[in-house]
Coordinates of C-alpha atoms and ligand atoms in Angstrom, one line a residue:
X458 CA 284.5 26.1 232.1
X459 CA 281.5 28.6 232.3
X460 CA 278.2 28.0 233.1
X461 CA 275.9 28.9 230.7
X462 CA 272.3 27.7 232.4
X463 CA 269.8 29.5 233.6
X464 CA 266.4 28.6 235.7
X465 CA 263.5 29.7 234.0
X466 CA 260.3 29.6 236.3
X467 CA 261.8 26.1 238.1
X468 CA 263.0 24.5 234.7
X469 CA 266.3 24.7 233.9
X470 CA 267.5 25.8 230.2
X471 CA 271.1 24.5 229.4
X472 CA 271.5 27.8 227.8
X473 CA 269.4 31.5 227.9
X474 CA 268.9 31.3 224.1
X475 CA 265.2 30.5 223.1
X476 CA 264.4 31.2 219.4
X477 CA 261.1 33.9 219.6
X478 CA 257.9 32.6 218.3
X479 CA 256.9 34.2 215.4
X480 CA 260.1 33.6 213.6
X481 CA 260.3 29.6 214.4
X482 CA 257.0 28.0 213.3
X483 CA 256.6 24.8 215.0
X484 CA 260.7 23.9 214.8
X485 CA 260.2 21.5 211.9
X486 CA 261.7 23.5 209.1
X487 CA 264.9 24.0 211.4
X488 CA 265.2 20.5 212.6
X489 CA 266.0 19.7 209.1
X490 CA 268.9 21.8 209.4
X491 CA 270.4 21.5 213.3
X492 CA 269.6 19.2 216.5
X493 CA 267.1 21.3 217.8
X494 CA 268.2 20.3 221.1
X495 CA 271.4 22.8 221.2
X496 CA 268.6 25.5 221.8
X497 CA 267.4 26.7 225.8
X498 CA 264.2 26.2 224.2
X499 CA 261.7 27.6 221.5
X500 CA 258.4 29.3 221.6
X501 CA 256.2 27.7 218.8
X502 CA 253.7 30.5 216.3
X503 CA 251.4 31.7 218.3
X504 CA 248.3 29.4 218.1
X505 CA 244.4 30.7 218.2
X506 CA 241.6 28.3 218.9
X507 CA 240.5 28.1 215.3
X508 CA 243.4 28.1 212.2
X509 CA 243.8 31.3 210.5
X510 CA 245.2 32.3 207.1
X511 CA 246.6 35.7 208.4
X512 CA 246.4 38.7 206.5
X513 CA 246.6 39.4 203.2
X514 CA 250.0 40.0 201.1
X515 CA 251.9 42.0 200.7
X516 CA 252.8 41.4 204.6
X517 CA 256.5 42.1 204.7
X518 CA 257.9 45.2 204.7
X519 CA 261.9 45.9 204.8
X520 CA 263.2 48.5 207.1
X521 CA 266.5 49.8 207.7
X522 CA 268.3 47.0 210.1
X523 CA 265.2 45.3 210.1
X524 CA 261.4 44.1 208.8
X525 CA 258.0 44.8 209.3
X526 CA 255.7 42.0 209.5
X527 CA 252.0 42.1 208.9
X528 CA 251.7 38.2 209.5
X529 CA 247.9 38.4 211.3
X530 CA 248.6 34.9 213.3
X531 CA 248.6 32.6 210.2
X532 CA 248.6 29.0 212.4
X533 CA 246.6 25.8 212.1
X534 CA 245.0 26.3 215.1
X535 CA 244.8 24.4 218.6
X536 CA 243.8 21.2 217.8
X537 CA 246.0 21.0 214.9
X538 CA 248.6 21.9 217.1
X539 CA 247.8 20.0 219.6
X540 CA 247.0 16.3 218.4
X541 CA 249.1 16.8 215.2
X542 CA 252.0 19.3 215.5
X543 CA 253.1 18.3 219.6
X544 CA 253.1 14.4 218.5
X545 CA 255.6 15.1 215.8
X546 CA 257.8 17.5 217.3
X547 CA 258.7 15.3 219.8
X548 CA 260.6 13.3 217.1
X549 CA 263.0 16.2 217.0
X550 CA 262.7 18.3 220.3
X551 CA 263.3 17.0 223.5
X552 CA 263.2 19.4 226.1
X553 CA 260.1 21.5 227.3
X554 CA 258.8 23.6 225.0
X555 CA 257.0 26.9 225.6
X556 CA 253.5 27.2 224.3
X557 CA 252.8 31.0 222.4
X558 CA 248.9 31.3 222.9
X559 CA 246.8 34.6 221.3
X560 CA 243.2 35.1 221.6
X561 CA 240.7 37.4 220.3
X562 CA 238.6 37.2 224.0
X563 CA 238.8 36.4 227.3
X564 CA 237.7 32.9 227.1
X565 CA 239.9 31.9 224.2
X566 CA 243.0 32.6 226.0
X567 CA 241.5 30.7 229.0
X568 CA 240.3 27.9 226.7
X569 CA 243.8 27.8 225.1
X570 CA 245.6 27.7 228.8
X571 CA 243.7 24.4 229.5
X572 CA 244.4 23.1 226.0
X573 CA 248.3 23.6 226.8
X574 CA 248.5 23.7 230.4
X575 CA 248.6 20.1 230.2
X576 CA 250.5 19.2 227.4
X577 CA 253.3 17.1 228.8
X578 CA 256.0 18.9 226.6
X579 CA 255.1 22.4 227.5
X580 CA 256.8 23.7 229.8
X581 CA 255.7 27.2 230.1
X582 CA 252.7 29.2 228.1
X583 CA 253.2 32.7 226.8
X584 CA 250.1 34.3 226.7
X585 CA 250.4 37.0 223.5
X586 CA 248.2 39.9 224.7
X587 CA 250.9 41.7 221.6
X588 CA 250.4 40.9 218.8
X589 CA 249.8 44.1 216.5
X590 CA 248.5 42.9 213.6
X591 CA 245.3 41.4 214.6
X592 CA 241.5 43.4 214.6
X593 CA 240.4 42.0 217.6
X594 CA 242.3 41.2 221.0
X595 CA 246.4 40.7 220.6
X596 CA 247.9 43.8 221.4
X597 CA 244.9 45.5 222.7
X598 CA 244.6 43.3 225.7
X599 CA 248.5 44.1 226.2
X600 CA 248.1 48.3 225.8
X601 CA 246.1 48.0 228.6
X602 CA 246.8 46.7 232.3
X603 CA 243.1 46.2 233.1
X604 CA 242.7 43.6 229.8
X605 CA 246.3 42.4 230.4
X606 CA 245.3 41.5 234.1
X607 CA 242.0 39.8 233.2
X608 CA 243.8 37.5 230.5
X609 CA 246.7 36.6 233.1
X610 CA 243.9 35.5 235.4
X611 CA 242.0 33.7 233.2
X612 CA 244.7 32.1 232.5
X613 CA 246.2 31.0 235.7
X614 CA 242.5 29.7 236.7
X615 CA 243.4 27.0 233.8
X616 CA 246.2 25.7 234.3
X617 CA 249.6 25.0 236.7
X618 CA 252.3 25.3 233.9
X619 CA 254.2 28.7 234.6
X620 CA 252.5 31.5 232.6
X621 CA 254.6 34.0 230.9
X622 CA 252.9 37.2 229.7
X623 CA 254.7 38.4 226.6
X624 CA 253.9 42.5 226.4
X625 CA 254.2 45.0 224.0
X626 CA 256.4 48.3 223.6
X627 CA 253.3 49.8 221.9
X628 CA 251.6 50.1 225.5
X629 CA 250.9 53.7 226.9
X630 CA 253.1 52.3 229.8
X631 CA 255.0 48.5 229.6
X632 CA 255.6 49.3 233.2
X633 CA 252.0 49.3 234.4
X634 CA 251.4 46.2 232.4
X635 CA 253.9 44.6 233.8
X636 CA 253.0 45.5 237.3
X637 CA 248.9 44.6 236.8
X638 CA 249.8 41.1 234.8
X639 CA 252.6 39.9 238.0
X640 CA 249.2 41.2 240.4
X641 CA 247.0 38.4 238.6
X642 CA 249.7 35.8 238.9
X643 CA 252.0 35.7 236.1
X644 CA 255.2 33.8 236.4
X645 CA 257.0 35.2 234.4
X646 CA 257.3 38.2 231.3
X647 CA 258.2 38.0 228.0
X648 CA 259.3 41.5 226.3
X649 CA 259.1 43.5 223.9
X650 CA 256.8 42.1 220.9
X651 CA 257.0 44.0 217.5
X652 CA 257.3 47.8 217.7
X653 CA 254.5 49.1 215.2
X654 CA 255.2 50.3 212.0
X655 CA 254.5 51.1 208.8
X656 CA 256.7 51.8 204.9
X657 CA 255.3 53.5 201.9
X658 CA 255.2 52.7 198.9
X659 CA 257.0 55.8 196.9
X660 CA 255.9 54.9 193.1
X661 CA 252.3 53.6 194.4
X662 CA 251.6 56.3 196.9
X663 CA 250.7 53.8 199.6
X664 CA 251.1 52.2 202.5
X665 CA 254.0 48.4 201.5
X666 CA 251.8 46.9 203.6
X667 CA 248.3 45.3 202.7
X668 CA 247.1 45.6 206.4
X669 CA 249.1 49.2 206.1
X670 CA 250.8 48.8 209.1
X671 CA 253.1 46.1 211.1
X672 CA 255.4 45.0 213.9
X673 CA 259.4 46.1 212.9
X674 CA 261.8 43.8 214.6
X675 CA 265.2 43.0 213.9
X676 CA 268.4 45.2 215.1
X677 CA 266.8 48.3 214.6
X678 CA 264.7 47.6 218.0
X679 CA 267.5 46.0 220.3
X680 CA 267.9 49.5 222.3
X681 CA 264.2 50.2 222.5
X682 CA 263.9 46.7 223.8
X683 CA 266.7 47.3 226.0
X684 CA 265.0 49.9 227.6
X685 CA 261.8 48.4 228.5
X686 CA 263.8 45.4 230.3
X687 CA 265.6 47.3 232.2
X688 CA 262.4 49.9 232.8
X689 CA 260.1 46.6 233.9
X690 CA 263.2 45.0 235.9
X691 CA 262.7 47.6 237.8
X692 CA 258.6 47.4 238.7
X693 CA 258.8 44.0 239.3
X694 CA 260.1 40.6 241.0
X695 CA 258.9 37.9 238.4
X696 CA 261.5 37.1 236.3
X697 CA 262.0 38.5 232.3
X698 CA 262.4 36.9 229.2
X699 CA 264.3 39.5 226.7
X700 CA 263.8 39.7 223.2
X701 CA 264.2 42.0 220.3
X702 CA 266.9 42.1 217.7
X703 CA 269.2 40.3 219.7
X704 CA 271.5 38.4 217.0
X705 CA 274.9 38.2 218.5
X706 CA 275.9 36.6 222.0
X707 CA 277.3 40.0 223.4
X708 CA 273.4 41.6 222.7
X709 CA 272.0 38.1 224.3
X710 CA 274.8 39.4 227.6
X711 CA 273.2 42.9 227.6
X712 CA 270.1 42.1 227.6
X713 CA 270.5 40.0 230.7
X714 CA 272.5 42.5 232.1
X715 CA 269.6 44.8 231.2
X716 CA 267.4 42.4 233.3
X717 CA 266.7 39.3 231.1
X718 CA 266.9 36.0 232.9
X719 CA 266.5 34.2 229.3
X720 CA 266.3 35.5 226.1
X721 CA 264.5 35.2 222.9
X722 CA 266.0 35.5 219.3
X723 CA 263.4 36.2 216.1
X724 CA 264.4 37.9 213.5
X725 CA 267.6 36.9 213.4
X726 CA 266.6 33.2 212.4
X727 CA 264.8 34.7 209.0
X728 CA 268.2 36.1 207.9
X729 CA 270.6 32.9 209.2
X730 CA 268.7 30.1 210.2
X731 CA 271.6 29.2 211.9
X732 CA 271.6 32.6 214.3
X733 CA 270.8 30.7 217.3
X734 CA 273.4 27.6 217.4
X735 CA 275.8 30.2 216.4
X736 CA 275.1 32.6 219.1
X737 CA 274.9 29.5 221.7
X738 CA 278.4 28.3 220.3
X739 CA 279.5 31.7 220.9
X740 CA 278.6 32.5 224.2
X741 CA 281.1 30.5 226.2
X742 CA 283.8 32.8 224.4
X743 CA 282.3 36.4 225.0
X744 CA 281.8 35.1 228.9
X745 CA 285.2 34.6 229.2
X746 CA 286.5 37.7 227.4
X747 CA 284.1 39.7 229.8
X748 CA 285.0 37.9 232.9
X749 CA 281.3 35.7 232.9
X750 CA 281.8 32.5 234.9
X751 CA 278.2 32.0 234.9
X752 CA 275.7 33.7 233.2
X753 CA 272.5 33.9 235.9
X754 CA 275.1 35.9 237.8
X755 CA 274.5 38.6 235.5
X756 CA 271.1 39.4 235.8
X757 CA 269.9 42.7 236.1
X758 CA 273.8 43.2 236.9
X759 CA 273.9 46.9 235.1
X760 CA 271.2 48.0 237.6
X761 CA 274.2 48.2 240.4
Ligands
SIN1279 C1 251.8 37.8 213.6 O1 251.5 36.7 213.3 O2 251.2 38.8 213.2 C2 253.1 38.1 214.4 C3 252.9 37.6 215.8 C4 253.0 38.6 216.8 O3 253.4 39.8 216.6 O4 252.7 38.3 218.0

C-alpha cells in the first residue's frame, strides 16, 4: 500500500492535500457536504484584526481556465474568529488547522501571531504578506524582501507555532523573498498567491472588475506556479507548501516533484466542492501507475 503522509514543519498530514485559504472560508459550508477530516488540512480566509466587508461588486472576473477575484479580505475578523468560528469548527475538524493571517501593518500581523499562536487547533500560521487586492499592506509587504522580513520577525517574536510565509508571483523577485523571510525565521513557505490581473468589459468600456484589477487563479496559473516552486526550492532549505491551479492528483505529484512538501488546492473547490476528497481518493492510484511508494520521497525529485 503507499504512503501518502507527509511531515509538515513536525506535524504530520495523513495526506499533502490542504484546501487553499481563500477558497474554503472557515470549512463550515464543506462540512455539510464531506468529513472534513479526509483533508491534510485547510487554511481558514485569511483573518485581519478588525472584520471587513471586502471590496465592492462586481469582484469576480472569468478568465480563460480560470477567475479573477477582487475579494479585498471579506472576514469577520480575529475575535470573531477566534471565540466564535475556532469553538465551532472543532465540531467538524479534528486535526490542526493552519491559521491564514493578513495585516495592513507591522503590528497587526504581530498582534494576529499572538492571537493564533496559541490557539490549541492551529497548527501552523500563514502570514499573507500577498494578498493583491488590498490598499494597504497584503501584497506590498510580500513584493518586497525588506517588509516580508520585518513581518516574518514580528511574527516569530509572538508566537512558537510554525510560521509559514505565503508569497506572491507578483514580487520583482519570489526568490529574494523567499531567501529574506527563511533569514527572519520562517518555518516554512507557502507559494504562489494570485497572479494579478485584470478583464474588460467590451460593451461598457471598462475594467469587469469594481476594484479594476484582481488575483487570476485556477489552471491557467499551475505552470507559472510551478516555476516559482521549483525557482525557491532552489534558494532555500525550509520546506514549501505548493499551490496554484492544482485540481487533479497528477498536478498535486508535480508540484511536489517541483519542490512542494504539501500542497494547497483553491480554485478548484469553487468549481467541485468535492475537488479535494477526489483528488485525495485519487492519489493512491496515480502513485502506483508512476512507481510512488511514498510520496515525501518525491520531493524536489525533478531537481536530480
Ligand atoms: C482576497 O480576499 O482578496 C483574496 C485573498 C488573497 O488573495 O490573499
Amino acid at each position: 500500500m503507499v504512503n501518502t503522509g507527509v511531515m509538515l514543519c513536525g506535524v504530520r498530514l495523513d495526506n499533502p492535500i490542504i484546501a487553499a485559504s481563500g477558497c474554503f472560508g472557515y470549512g463550515e459550508e464543506f462540512s455539510r457536504l464531506y468529513d472534513l477530516d479526509v483533508l491534510g488540512s485547510f487554511s481558514f480566509k485569511g483573518t485581519t484584526v478588525a472584520p471587513r466587508d471586502g471590496n465592492p461588486a462586481p469582484r469576480i472576473a472569468d478568465a480563460p481556465d480560470g477567475m479573477i477575484n477582487s475579494v479585498g479580505l471579506q472576514n469577520p475578523g480575529s475575535q470573531a474568529v477566534r471565540d466564535e468560528l475556532l469553538p465551532k469548527m472543532a465540531g467538524y475538524f479534528h486535526k490542526p488547522v493552519m491559521a491564514n493571517i493578513c495585516g495592513s501593518s507591522v503590528g497587526d500581523y504581530a498582534a494576529l501571531a499572538e492571537i493564533f499562536g496559541v490557539q490549541e487547533q492551529v497548527g501552523w500560521l500563514e502570514v499573507n504578506i500577498s494578498c493583491p487586492n488590498v490598499k494597504c499592506g497584503g501584497m506590498s509587504f510580500g513584493a518586497d524582501p525588506a517588509a516580508a522580513a520585518a513581518v516574518t520577525k514580528a511574527c516569530r517574536e509572538k508566537t512558537d507555532k510554525p510560521i509559514i510565509m505565503k508569497l506572491t508571483p507578483n514580487a520583482g523577485s519570489v526568490t529574494d523573498v523567499a531567501k529574506a523571510c527563511e533569514a527572519a525565521g520562517a518555518d516554512a513557505l507557502s507559494l504562489i498567491n494570485t497572479v494579478q490581473a485584470m478583464r474588460i468589459d467590451l460593451r461598457r468600456r471598462a475594467p469587469v472588475l469594481a476594484n479594476v484589477k484582481g488575483g487570476l487563479s485556477g489552471p491557467a496559473v499551475l505552470p507559472i506556479a510551478l516555476r516559482c516552486v521549483w525557482d525557491v526550492y532552489e534558494s532555500v532549505k525550509i520546506p514549501l507548501v505548493g499551490m496554484g491551479g492544482v485540481s487533479t492528483p497528477a498536478d498535486v505529484i508535480e508540484m511536489m516533484l517541483a519542490g512542494a512538501t504539501a500542497v494547497e488546492v483553491g480554485a478548484a473547490n469553487l468549481v467541485d466542492p468535492f475537488a479535494c476528497p477526489k483528488i485525495i481518493d485519487g492519489l493512491p492510484a496515480k502513485m502506483e501507475e508512476l512507481g510512488i511508494n511514498s510520496l515525501s520521497d518525491i520531493v524536489g525529485a525533478a531537481h536530480g
